PDB file of C-alpha atoms in Angstrom:
ATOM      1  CA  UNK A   3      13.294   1.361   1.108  1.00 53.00           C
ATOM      2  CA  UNK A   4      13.257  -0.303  -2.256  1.00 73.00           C
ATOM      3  CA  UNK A   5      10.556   0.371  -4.524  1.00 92.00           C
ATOM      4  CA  UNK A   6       6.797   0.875  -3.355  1.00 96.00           C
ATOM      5  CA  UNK A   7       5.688   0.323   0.366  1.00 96.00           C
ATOM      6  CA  UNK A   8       2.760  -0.270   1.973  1.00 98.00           C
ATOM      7  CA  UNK A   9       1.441   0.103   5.761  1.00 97.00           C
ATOM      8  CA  UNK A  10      -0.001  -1.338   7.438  1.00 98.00           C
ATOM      9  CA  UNK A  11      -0.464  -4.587   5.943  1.00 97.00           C
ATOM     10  CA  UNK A  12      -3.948  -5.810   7.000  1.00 97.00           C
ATOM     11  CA  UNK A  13      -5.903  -3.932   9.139  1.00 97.00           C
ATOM     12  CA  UNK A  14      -9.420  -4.627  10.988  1.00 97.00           C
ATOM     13  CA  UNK A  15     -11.524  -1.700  11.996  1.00 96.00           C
ATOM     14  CA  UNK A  16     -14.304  -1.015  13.592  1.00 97.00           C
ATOM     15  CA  UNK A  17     -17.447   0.827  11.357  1.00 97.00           C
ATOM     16  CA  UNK A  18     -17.266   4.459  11.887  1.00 97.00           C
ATOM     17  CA  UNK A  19     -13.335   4.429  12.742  1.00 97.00           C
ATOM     18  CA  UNK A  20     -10.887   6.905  10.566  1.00 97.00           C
ATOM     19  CA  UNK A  21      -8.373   5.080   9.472  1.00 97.00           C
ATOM     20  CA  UNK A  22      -4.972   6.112   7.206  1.00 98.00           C
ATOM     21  CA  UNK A  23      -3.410   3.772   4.642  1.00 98.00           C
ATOM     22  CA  UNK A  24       0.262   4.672   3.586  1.00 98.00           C
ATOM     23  CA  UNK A  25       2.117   4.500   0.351  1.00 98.00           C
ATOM     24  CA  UNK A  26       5.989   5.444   0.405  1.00 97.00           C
ATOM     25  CA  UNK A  27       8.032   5.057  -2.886  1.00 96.00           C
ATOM     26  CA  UNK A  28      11.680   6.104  -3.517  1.00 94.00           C
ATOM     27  CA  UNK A  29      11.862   5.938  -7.060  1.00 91.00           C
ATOM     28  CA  UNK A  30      11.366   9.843  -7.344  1.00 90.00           C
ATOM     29  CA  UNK A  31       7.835   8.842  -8.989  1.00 91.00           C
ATOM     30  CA  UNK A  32       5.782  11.831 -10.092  1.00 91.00           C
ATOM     31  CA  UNK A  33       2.929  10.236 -10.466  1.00 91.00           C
ATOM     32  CA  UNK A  34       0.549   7.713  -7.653  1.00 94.00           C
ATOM     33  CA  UNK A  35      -2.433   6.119  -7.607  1.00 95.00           C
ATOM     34  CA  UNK A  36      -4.755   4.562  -5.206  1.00 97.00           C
ATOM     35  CA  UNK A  37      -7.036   1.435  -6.849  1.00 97.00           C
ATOM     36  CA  UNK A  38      -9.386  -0.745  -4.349  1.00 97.00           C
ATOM     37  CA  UNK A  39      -9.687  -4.368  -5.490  1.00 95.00           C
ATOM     38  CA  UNK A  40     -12.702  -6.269  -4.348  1.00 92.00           C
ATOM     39  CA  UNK A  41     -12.771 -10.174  -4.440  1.00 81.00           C
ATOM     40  CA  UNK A  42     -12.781 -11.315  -7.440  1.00 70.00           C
ATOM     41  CA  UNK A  43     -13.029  -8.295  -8.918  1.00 77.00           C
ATOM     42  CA  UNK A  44     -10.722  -5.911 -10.976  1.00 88.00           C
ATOM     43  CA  UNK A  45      -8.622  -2.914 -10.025  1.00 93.00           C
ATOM     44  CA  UNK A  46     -10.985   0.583  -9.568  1.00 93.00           C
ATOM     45  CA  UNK A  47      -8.966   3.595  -9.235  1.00 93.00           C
ATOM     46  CA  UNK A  48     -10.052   5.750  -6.121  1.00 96.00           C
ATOM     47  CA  UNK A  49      -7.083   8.798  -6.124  1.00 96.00           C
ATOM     48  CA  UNK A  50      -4.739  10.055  -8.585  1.00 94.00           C
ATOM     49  CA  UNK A  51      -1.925  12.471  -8.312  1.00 94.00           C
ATOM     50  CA  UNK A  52       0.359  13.760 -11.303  1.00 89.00           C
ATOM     51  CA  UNK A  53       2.442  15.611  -9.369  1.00 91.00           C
ATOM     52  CA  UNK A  54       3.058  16.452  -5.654  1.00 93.00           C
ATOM     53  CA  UNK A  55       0.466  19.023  -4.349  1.00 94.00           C
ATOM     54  CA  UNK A  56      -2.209  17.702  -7.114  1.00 93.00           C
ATOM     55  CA  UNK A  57      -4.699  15.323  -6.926  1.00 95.00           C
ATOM     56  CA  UNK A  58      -7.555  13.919  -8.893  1.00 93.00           C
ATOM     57  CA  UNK A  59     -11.010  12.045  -8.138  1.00 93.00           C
ATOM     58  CA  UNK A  60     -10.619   8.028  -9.846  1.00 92.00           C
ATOM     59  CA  UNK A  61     -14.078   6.404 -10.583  1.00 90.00           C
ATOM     60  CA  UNK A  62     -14.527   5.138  -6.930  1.00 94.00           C
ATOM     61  CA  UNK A  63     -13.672   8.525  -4.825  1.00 96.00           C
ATOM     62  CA  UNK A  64     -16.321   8.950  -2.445  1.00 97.00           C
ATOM     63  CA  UNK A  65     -15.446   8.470   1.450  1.00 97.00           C
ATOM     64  CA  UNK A  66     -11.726   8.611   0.492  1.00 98.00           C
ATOM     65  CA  UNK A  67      -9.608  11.441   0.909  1.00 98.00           C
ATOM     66  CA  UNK A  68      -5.846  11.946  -0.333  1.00 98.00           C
ATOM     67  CA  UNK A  69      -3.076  14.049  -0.010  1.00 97.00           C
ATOM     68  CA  UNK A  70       0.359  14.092  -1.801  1.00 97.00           C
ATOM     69  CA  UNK A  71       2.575  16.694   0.386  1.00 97.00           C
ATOM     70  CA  UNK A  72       5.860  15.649  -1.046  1.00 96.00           C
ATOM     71  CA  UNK A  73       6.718  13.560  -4.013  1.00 95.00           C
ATOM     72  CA  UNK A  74       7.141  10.140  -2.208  1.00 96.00           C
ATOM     73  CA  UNK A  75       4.590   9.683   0.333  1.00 97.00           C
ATOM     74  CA  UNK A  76       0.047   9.567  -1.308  1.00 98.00           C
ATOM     75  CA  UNK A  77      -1.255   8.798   2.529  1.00 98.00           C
ATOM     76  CA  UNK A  78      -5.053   7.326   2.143  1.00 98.00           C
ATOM     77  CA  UNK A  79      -7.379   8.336   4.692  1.00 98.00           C
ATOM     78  CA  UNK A  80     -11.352   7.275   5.261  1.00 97.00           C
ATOM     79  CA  UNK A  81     -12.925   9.583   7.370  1.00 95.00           C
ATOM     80  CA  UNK A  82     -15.607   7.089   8.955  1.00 97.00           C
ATOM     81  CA  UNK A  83     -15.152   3.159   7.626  1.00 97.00           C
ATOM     82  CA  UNK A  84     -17.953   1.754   6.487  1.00 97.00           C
ATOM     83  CA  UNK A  85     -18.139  -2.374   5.643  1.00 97.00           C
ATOM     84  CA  UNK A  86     -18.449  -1.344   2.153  1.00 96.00           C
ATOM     85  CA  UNK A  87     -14.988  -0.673   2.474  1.00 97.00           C
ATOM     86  CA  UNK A  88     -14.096  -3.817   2.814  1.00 97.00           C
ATOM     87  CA  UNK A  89     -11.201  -4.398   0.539  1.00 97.00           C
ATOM     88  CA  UNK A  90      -7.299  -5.103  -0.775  1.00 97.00           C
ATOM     89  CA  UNK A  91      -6.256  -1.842  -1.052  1.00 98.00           C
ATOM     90  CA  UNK A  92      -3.195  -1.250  -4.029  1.00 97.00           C
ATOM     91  CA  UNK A  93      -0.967   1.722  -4.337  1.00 98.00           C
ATOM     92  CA  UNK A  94       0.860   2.780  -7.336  1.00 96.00           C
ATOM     93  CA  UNK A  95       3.537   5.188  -9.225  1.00 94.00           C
ATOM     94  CA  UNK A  96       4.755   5.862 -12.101  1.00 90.00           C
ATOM     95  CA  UNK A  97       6.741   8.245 -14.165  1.00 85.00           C
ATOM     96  CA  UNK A  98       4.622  10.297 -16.487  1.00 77.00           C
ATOM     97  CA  UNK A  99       6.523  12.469 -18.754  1.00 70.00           C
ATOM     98  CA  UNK A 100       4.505  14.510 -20.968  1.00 59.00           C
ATOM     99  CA  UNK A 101       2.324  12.255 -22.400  1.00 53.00           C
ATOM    100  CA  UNK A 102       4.935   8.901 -22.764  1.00 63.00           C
ATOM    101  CA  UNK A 103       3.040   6.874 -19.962  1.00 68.00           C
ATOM    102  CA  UNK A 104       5.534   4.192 -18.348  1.00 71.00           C
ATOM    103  CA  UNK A 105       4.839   0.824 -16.367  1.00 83.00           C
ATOM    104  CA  UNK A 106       2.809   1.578 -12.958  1.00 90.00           C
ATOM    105  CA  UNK A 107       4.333  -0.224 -10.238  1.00 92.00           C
ATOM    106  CA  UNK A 108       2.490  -1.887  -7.716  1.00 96.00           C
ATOM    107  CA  UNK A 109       2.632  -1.757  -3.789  1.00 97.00           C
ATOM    108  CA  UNK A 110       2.080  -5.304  -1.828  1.00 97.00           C
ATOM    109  CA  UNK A 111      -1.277  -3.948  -0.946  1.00 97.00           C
ATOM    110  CA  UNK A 112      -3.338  -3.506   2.499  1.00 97.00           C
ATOM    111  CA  UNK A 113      -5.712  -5.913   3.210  1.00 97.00           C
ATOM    112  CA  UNK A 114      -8.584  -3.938   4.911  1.00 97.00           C
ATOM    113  CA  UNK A 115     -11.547  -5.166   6.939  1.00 97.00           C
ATOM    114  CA  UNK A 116     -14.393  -2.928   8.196  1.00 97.00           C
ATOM    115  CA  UNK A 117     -16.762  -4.497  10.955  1.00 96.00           C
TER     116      UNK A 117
ATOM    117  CA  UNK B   2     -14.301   8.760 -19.812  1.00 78.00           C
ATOM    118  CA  UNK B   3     -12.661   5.217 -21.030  1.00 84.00           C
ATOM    119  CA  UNK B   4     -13.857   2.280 -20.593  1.00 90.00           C
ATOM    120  CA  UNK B   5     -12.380  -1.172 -21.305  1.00 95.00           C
ATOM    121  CA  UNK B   6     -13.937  -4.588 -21.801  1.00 96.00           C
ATOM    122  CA  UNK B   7     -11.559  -7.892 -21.134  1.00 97.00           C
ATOM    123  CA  UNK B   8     -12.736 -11.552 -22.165  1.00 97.00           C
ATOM    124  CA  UNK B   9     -13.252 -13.834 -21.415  1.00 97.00           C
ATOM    125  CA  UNK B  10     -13.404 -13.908 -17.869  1.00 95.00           C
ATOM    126  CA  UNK B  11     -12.156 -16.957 -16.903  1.00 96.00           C
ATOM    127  CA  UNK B  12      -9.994 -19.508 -19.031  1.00 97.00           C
ATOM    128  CA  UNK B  13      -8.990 -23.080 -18.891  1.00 97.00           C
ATOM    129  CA  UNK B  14      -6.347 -24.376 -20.487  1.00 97.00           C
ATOM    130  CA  UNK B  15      -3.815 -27.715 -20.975  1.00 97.00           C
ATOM    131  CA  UNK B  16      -0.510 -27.289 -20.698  1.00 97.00           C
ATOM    132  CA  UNK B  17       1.508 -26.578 -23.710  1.00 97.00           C
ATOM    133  CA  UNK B  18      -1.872 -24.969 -25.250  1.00 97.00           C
ATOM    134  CA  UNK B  19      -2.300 -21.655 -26.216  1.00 97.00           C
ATOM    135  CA  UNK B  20      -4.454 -18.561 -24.411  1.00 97.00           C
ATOM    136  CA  UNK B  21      -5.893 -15.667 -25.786  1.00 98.00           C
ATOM    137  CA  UNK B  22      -7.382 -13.121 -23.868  1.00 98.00           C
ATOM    138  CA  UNK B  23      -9.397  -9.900 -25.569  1.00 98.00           C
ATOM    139  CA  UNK B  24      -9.669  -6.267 -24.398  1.00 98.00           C
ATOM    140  CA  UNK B  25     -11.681  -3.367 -26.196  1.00 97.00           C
ATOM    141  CA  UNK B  26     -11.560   0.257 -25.365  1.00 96.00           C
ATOM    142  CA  UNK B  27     -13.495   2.651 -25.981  1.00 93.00           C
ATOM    143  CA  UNK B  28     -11.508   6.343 -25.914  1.00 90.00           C
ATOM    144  CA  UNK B  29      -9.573   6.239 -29.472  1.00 89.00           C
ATOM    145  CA  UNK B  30      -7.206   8.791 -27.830  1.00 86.00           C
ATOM    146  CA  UNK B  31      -5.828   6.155 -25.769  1.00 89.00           C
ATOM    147  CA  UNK B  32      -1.791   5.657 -26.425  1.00 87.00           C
ATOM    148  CA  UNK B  33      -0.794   3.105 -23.988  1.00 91.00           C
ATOM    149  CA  UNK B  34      -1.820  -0.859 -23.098  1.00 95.00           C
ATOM    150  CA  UNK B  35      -0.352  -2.930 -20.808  1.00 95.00           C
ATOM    151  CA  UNK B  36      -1.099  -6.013 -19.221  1.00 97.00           C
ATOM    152  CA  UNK B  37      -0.197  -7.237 -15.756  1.00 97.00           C
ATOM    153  CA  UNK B  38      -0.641 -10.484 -14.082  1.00 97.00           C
ATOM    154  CA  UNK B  39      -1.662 -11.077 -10.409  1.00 96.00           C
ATOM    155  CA  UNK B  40      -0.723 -14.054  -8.748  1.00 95.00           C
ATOM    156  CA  UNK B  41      -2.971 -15.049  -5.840  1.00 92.00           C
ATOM    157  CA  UNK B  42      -2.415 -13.150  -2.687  1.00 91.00           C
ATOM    158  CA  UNK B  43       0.371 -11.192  -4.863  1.00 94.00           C
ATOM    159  CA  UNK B  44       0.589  -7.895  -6.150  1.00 96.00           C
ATOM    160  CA  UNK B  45      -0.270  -6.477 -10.102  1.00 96.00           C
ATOM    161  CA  UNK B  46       2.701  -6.939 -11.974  1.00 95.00           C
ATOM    162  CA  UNK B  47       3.248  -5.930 -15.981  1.00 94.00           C
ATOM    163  CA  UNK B  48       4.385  -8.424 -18.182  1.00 96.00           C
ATOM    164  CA  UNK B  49       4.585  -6.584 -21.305  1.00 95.00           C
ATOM    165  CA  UNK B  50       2.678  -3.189 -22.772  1.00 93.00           C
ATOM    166  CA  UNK B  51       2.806  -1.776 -25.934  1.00 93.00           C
ATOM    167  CA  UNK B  52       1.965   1.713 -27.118  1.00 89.00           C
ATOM    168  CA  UNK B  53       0.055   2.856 -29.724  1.00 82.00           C
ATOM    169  CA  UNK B  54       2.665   3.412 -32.468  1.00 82.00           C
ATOM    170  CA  UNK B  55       3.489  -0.235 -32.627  1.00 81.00           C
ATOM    171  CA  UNK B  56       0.599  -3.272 -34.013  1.00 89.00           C
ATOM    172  CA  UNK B  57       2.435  -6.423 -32.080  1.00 93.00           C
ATOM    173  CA  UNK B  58       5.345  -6.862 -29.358  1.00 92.00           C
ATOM    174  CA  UNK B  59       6.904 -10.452 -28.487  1.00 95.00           C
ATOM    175  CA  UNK B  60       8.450 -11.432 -25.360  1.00 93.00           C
ATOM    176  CA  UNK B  61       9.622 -15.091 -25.297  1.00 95.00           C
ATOM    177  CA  UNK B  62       6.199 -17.124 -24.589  1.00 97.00           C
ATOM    178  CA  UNK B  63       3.946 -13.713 -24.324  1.00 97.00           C
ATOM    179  CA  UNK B  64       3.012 -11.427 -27.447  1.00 97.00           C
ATOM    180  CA  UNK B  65       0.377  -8.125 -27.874  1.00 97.00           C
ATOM    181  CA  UNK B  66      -1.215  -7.279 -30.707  1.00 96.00           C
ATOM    182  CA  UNK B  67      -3.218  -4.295 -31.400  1.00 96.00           C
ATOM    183  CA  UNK B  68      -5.666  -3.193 -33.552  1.00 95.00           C
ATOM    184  CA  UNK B  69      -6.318   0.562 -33.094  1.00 92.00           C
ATOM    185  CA  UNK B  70      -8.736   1.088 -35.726  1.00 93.00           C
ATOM    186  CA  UNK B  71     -11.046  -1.569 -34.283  1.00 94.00           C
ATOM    187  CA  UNK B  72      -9.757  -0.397 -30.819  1.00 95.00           C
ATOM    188  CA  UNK B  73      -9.140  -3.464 -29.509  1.00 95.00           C
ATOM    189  CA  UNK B  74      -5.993  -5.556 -28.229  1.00 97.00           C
ATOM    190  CA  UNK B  75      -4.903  -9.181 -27.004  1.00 98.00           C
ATOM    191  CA  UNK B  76      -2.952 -10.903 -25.310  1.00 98.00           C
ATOM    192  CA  UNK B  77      -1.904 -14.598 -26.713  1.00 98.00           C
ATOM    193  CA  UNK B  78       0.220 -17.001 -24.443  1.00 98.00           C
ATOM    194  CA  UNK B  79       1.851 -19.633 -25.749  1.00 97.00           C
ATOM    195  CA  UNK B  80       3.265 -22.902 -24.393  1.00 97.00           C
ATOM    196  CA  UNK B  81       1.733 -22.109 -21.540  1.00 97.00           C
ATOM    197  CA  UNK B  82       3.171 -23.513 -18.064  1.00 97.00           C
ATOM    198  CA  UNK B  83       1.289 -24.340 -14.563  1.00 95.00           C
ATOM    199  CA  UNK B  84       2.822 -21.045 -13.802  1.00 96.00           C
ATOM    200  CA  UNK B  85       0.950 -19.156 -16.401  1.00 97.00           C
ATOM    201  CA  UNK B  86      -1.821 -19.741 -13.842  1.00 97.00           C
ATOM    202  CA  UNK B  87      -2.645 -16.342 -12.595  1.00 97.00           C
ATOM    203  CA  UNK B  88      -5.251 -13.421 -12.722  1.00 96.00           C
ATOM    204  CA  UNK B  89      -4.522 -11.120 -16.083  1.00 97.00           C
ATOM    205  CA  UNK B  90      -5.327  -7.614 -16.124  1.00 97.00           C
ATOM    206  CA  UNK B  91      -5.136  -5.394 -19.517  1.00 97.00           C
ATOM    207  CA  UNK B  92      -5.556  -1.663 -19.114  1.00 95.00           C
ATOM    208  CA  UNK B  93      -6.226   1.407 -21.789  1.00 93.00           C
ATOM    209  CA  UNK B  94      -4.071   4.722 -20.598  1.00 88.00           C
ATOM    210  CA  UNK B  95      -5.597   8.053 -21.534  1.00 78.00           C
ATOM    211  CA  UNK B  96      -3.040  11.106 -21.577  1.00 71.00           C
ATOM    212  CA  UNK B  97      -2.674  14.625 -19.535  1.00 66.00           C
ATOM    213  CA  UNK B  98      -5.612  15.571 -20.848  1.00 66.00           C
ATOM    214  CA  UNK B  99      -7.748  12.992 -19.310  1.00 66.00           C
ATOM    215  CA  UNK B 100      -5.801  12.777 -15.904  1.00 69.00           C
ATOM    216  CA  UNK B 101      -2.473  10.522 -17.085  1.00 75.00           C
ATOM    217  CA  UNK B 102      -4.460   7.614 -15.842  1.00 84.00           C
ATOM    218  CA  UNK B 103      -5.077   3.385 -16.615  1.00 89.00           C
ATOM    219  CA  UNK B 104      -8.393   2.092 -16.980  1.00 91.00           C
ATOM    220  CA  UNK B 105      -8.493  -1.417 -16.215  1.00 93.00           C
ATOM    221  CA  UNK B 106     -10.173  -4.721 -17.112  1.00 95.00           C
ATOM    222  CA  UNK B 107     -12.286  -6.673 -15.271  1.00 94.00           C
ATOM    223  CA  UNK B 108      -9.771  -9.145 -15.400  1.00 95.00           C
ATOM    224  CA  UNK B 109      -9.213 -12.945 -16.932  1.00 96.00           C
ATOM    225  CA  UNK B 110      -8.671 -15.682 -14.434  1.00 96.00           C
ATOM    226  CA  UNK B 111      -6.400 -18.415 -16.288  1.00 97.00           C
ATOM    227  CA  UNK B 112      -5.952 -21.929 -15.313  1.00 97.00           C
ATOM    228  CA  UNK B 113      -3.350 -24.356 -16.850  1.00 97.00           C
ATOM    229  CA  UNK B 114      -3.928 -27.687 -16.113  1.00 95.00           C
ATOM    230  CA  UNK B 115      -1.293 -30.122 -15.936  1.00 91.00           C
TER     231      UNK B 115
END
C-alpha cells in the first residue's frame, strides 16, 4: 500500500442496506477525515478523527457512523442507505501536530449509489 | 463554526490569460489555507497552501495571497494552459480547539479555452 486507499470503488445498494466504506493509509497519519461530495457540489465533511480511538461529528454526520480502532484504518459505515446518500465518497489524512496543520491527502474516492 | 465563501463559481478563460479566484472566511482564528484542484473523475489534490504568518506564496504559474485582516484569500493563475482546466477548491483550517479540521469552498469550475 502506497498512500491512501479506498474500497470498494463504486458500489450500488439497495435503500435500507448497511453498507461499510473503507479507508486504509500507511503514512502513520494521525489524523482522517470522511467528506461526501455531491455533483457539482463541494467537499462536506461527515467524520473526523485526530487521533486513533477519537472521533468527531463534521457538518453532514447524521446516518453515518465511524470508527478509528488503530491509526491506519477510519472504516465508514451507514446503518440503513437511503438515496439521499447518493454520492462520491472522499477519505482523507493528515498529520496534525499541535496546531501546524499539513496538506490532507486525498483517497481515489467511492462512488456510491443508493436505489 | 467557519464558514468560507469561494467566487466565482465558474470561470472562463483564453489561454495564456490570467484567473483569479476569491475565498472569504469567516473564523479570524483560522491559521491555514490551501487550495486543491480536482480534475474530473479525479481525486482533491493541493497545489499550494499558505499559512497565516505569510501575505503571498509563488509556485511557478500559481501564487496565494492573503489578506488576514480582511479575512480573505486568492488564488491567481497565470499563463494558464488547457490543463489548468479543472475544479478548484480553497479551504480555511481551524486549530485543536475547533476539531483540527478544513472548511471548504463551494468550489470554482475553470475552463481554458484554446
Amino acid at each position: 500500500i502506497a498512500g491512501i486507499t479506498q474500497a470498494p470503488t463504486s458500489q450500488i445498494l439497495a435503500a435500507g442496506r448497511r453498507m461499510t466504506l473503507r479507508c486504509t493509509q500507511d503514512m502513520r497519519h494521525n489524523a482522517m477525515y470522511w467528506y461526501r461530495q455531491d455533483l457539482g457540489l463541494g467537499l462536506r465533511l461527515i467524520h473526523y478523527s485526530n487521533t486513533a480511538g477519537t472521533t468527531g461529528k463534521g457538518e453532514v454526520p447524521d446516518g453515518y457512523s465511524v470508527s478509528r480502532a488503530n491509526t491506519d484504518d477510519f472504516p465508514l459505515t451507514l446503518a440503513s442507505a437511503v438515496p439521499s446518500q447518493t454520492s462520491v465518497y472522499f477519505c482523507a489524512s493528515s498529520d496534525v501536530f499541535r496546531d501546524k496543520y499539513n496538506e490532507q491527502f486525498f483517497g481515489p474516492g467511492t462512488r456510491l449509489t443508493v436505489l | 463554526g467557519e464558514n468560507v465563501e469561494q467566487h466565482p463559481s465558474t470561470l472562463s478563460v483564453q489561454e495564456g490569460d490570467s484567473a483569479v479566484i476569491k475565498c472569504t472566511y469567516s473564523d479570524s482564528a483560522s491559521n491555514y489555507f490551501p487550495w486543491y484542484k480536482q480534475e474530473l473523475g479525479k481525486r482533491p489534490q493541493l497545489i499550494i497552501d499558505i499559512r497565516s504568518n505569510v501575505g503571498e506564496k509563488k509556485d511557478q504559474r500559481i501564487a496565494v495571497t492573503l489578506n488576514k485582516t480582511a479575512k480573505h484569500f486568492s488564488l491567481h493563475i497565470t499563463e494558464t494552459q488547457p490543463e489548468d482546466s479543472a475544479v478548484y477548491f480553497c479551504a480555511a483550517h481551524v486549530g485543536k480547539a475547533a476539531g483540527n479540521k478544513l472548511t471548504f469552498g463551494g468550489g470554482t469550475r475553470v475552463l481554458v479555452k484554446p
